[in-house]
Short mmCIF file of C-alpha atoms in Angstrom, two decimals:
data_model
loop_
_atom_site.label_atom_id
_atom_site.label_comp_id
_atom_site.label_asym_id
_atom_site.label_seq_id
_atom_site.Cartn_x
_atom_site.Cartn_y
_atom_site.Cartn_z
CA UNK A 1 18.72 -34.66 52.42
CA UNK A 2 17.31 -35.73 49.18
CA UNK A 3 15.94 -39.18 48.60
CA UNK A 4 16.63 -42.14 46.70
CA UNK A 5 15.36 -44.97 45.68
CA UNK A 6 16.31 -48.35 47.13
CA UNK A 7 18.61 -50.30 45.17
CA UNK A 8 18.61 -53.97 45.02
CA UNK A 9 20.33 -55.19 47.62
CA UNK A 10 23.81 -57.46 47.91
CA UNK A 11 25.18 -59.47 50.48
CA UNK A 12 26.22 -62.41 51.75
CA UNK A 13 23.89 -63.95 54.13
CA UNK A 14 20.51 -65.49 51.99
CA UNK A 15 18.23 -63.26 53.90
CA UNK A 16 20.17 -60.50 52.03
CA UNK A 17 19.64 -62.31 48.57
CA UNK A 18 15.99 -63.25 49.35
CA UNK A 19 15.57 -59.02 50.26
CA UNK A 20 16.96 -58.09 46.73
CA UNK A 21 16.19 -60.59 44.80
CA UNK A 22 19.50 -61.57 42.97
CA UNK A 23 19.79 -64.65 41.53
CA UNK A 24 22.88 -66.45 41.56
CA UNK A 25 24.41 -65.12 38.68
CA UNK A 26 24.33 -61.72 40.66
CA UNK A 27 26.30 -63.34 43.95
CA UNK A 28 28.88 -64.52 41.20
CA UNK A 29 29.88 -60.57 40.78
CA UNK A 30 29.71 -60.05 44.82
CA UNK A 31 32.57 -58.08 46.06
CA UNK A 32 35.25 -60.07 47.32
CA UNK A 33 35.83 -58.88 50.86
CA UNK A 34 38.69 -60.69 53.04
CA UNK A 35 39.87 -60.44 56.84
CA UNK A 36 42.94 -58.40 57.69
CA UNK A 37 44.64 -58.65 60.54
CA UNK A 38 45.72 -55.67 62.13
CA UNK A 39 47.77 -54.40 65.65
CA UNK A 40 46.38 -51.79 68.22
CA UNK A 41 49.42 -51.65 70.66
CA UNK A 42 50.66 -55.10 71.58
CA UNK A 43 46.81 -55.74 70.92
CA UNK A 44 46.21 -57.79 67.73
CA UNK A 45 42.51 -57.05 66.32
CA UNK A 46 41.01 -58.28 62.90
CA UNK A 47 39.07 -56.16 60.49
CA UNK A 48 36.68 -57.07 57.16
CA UNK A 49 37.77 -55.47 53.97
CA UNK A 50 35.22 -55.20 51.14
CA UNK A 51 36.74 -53.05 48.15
CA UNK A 52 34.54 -51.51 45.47
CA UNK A 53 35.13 -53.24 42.02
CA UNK A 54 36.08 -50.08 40.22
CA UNK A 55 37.22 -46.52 41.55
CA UNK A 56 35.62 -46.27 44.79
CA UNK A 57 33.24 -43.27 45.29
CA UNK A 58 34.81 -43.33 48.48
CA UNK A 59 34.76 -45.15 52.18
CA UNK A 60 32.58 -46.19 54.73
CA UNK A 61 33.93 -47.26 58.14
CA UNK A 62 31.63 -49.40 60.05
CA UNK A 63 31.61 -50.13 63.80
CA UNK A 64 30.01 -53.12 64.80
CA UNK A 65 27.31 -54.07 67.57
CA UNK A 66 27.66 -55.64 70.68
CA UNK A 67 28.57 -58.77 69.50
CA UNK A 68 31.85 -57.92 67.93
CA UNK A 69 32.50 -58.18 64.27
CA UNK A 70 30.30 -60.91 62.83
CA UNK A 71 28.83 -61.50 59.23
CA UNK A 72 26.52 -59.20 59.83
CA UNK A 73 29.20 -56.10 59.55
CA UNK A 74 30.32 -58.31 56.30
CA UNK A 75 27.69 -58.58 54.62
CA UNK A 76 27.11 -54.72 54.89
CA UNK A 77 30.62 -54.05 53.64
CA UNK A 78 29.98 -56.50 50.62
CA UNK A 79 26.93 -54.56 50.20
CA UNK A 80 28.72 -51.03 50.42
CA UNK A 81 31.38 -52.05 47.65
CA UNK A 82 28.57 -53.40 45.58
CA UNK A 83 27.32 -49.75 45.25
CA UNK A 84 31.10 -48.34 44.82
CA UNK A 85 32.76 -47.72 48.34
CA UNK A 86 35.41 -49.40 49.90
CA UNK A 87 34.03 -50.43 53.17
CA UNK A 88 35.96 -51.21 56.27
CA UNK A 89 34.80 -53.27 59.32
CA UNK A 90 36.97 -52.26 62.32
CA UNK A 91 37.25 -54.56 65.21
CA UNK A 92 36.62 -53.02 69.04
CA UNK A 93 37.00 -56.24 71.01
CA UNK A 94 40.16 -57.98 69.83
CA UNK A 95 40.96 -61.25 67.57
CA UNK A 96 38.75 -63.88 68.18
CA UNK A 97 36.81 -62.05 70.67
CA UNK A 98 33.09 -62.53 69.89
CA UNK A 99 30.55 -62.76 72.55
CA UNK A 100 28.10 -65.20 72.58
CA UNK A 101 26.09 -64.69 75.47
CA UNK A 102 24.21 -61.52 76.57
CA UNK A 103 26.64 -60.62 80.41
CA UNK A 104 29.53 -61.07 78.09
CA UNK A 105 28.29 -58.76 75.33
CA UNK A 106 27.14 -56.43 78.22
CA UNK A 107 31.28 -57.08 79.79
CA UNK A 108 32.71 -56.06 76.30
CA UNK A 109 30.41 -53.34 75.88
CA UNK A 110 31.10 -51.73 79.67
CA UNK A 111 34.76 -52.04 79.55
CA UNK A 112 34.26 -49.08 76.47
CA UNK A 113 31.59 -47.31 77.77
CA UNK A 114 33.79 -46.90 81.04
CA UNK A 115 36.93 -45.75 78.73
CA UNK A 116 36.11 -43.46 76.47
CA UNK A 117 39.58 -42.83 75.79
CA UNK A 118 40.27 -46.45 74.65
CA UNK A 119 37.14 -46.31 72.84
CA UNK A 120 38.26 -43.51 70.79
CA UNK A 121 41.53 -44.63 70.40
CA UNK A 122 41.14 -47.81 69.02
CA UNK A 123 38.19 -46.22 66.47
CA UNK A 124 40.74 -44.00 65.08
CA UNK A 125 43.13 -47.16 65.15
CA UNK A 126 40.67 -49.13 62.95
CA UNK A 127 40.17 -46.01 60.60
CA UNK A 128 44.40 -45.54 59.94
CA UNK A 129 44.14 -49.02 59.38
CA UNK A 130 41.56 -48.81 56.45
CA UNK A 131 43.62 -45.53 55.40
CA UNK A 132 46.65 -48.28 55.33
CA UNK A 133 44.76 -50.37 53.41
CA UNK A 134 44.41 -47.47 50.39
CA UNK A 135 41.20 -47.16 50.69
CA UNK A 136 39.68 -44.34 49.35
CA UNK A 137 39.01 -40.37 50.96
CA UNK A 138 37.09 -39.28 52.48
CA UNK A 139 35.93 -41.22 54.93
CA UNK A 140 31.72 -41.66 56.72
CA UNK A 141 31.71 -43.87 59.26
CA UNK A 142 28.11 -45.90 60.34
CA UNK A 143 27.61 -47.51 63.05
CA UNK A 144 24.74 -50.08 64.61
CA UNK A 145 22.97 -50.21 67.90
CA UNK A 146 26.24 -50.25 70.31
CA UNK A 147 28.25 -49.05 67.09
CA UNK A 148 26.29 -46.20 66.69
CA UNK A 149 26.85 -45.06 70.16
CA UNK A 150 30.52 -45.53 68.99
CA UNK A 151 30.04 -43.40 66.24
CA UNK A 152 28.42 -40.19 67.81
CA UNK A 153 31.32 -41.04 70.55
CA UNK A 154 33.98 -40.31 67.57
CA UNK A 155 32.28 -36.95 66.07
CA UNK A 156 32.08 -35.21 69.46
CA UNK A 157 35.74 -36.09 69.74
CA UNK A 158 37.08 -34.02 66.28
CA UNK A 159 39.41 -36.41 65.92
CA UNK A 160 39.23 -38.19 63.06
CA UNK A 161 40.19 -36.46 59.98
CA UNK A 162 38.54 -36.69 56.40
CA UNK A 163 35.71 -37.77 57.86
CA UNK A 164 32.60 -35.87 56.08
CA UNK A 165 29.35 -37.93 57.60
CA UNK A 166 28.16 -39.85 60.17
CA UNK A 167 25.62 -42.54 60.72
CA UNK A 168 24.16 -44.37 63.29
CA UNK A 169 21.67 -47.18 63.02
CA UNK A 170 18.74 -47.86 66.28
CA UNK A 171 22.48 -47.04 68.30
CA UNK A 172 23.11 -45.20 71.78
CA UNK A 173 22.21 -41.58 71.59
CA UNK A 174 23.42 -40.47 74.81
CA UNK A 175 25.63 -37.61 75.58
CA UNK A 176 28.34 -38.23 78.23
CA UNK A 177 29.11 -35.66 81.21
CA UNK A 178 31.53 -33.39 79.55
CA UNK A 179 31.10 -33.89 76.45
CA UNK A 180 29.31 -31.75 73.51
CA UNK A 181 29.09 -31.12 70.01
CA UNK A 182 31.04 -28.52 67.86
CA UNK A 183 29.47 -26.70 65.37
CA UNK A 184 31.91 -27.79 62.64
CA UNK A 185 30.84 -31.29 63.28
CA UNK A 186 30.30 -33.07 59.95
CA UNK A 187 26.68 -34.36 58.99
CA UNK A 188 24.61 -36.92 61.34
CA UNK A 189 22.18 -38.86 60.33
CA UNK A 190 20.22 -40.81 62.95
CA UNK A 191 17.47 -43.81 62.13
CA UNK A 192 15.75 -44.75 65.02
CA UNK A 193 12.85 -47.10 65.20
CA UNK A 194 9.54 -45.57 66.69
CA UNK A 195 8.92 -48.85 68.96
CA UNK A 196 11.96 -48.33 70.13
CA UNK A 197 11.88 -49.45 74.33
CA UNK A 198 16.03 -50.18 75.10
CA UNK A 199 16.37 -45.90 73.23
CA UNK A 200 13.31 -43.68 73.75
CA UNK A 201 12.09 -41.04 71.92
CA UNK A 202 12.68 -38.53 74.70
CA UNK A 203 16.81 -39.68 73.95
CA UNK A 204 16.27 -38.90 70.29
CA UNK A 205 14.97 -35.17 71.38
CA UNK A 206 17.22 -34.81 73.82
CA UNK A 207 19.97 -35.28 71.46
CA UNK A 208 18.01 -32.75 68.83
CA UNK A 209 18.33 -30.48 71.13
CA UNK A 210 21.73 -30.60 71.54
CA UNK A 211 22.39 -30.90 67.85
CA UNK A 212 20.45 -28.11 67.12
CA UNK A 213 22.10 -25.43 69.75
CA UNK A 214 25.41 -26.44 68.60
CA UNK A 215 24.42 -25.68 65.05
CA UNK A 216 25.19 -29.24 63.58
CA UNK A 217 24.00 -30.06 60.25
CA UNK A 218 21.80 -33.60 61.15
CA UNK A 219 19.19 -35.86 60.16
CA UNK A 220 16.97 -38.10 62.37
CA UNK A 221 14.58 -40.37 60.93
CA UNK A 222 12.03 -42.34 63.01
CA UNK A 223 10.30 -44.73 61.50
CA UNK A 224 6.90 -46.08 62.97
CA UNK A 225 6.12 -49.55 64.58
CA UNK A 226 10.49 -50.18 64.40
CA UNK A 227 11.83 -52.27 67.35
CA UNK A 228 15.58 -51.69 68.50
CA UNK A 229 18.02 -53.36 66.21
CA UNK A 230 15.29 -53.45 63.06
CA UNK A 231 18.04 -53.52 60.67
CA UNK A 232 19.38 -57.05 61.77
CA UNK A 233 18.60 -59.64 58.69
CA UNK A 234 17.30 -62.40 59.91
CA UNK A 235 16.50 -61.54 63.28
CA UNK A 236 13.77 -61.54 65.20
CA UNK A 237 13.04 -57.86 65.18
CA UNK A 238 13.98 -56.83 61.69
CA UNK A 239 11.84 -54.57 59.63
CA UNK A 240 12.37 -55.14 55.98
CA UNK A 241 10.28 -51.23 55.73
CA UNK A 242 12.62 -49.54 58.38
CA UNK A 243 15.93 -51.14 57.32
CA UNK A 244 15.31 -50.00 53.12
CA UNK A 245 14.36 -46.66 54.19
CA UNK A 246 17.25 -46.33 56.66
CA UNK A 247 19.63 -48.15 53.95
CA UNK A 248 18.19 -45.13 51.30
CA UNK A 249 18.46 -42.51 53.52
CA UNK A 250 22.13 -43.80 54.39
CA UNK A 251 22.82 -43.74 50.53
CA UNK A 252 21.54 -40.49 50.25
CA UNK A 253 24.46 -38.84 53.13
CA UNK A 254 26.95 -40.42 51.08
CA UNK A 255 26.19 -39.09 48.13
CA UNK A 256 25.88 -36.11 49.77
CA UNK A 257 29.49 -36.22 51.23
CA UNK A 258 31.56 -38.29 49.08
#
């Protein structure tokens, strides 16, 4: 993949605004992304929809972390439709379902890992829901730390259609029994921080490995002295370094597939 260089960067939290240094004139022309409400079932779940100003390039789906859909996810979709996607933030846990405290984070984030099948099935729910929307095709979907585990979960699958990328941010890089990569998977790009500890480096070969023998086109970037979840503004292990390289490298897959 070719690089780029880092944009100045848009969002809604001030840690964003301090990062790119826009004034407030700049957050005056900020996207203006809204909640939509959406059904799964009998199920009722609620998204984040950040549209780009003009004719979008195309769209990103993102999957959140393990704390549900926060302003976190927002303020990357805000940021996405700055640079001329329409970005959709799907919801995995349900209206009003946002775990505060680390065993219920860990309860939310079981009862998917032990169901793939529902895990799939309401990712492809949030991305006909974007589609419903109008959003624009096609479609790469990014993900982030228990997202991106999500996200490697949905291209193994095939099923999502339109879908020309994938991305996955310091996320789960584990294969499950069964389960394997076809060559006509579309891209993957991986960023993984080097100081890694909750996903090791010997996860990020192992999945090379299995990348590479199924003859997937893919991208892993490691990036040196990076904790797990590096790209969180504002937290206590974010890496301004490893989140604008990741954020460039993202920007380069999409204009690479859309």
């Amino acid at each position: 993949m070719r690089r780029i260089a880092m944009p100045p960067l848009r969002g809604l939290l001030l840690g964003s605004l301090l990062l790119s240094g826009f004034t407030g004139t700049a957050l005056a022309d900020a996207p203006d992304g809204h909640s939509i409400d959406y059904q799964v079932g009998d199920e009722a779940f609620t998204g984040y929809l950040a549209s780009a100003p003009d004719e979008a390039r195309g769209t990103v789906l993102i999957i959140h972390d393990w704390d549900g859909l926060t302003d976190y996810e927002r303020q990357r979709a805000d940021m996405l439709a700055a640079r001329g996607y329409d970005a959709f933030a799907i919801d995995l846990y349900g209206k009003g379902n946002r775990p505060v405290e680390t065993d219920a984070r860990k309860a939310e984030t079981a009862r998917l890992y032990d169901d793939r099948e529902r895990m799939r099935r309401l990712t492809l729910a949030g991305l006909e829901e974007a589609r419903q929307q109008g959003v624009a095709q096609p479609t790469v979907v990014m993900g982030y730390c228990f997202g991106g585990a999500v996200v490697l979960e949905l291209a193994r699958s095939g099923q999502a259609e339109d879908v020309h990328g994938y991305a996955t941010f310091h996320g789960g890089l584990g294969t499950p029994e069964g389960q394997s990569y076809s060559a006509d998977t579309p891209p993957i790009l991986v960023a993984h921080g080097g100081a890694d500890t909750s996903i090791t480096m010997s996860d990020v070969a192992t999945l090379a490995e299995e990348l590479e023998a199924a003859g997937v086109t893919y991208e892993i970037e490691v990036y040196s002295g990076a904790p797990h979840a590096f790209t969180v503004i504002g937290g206590d292990r974010y890496q301004a370094r490893a989140d604008e390289k990741s954020w460039a490298a993202f920007h380069s897959l999409l204009d690479e597939a859309l």
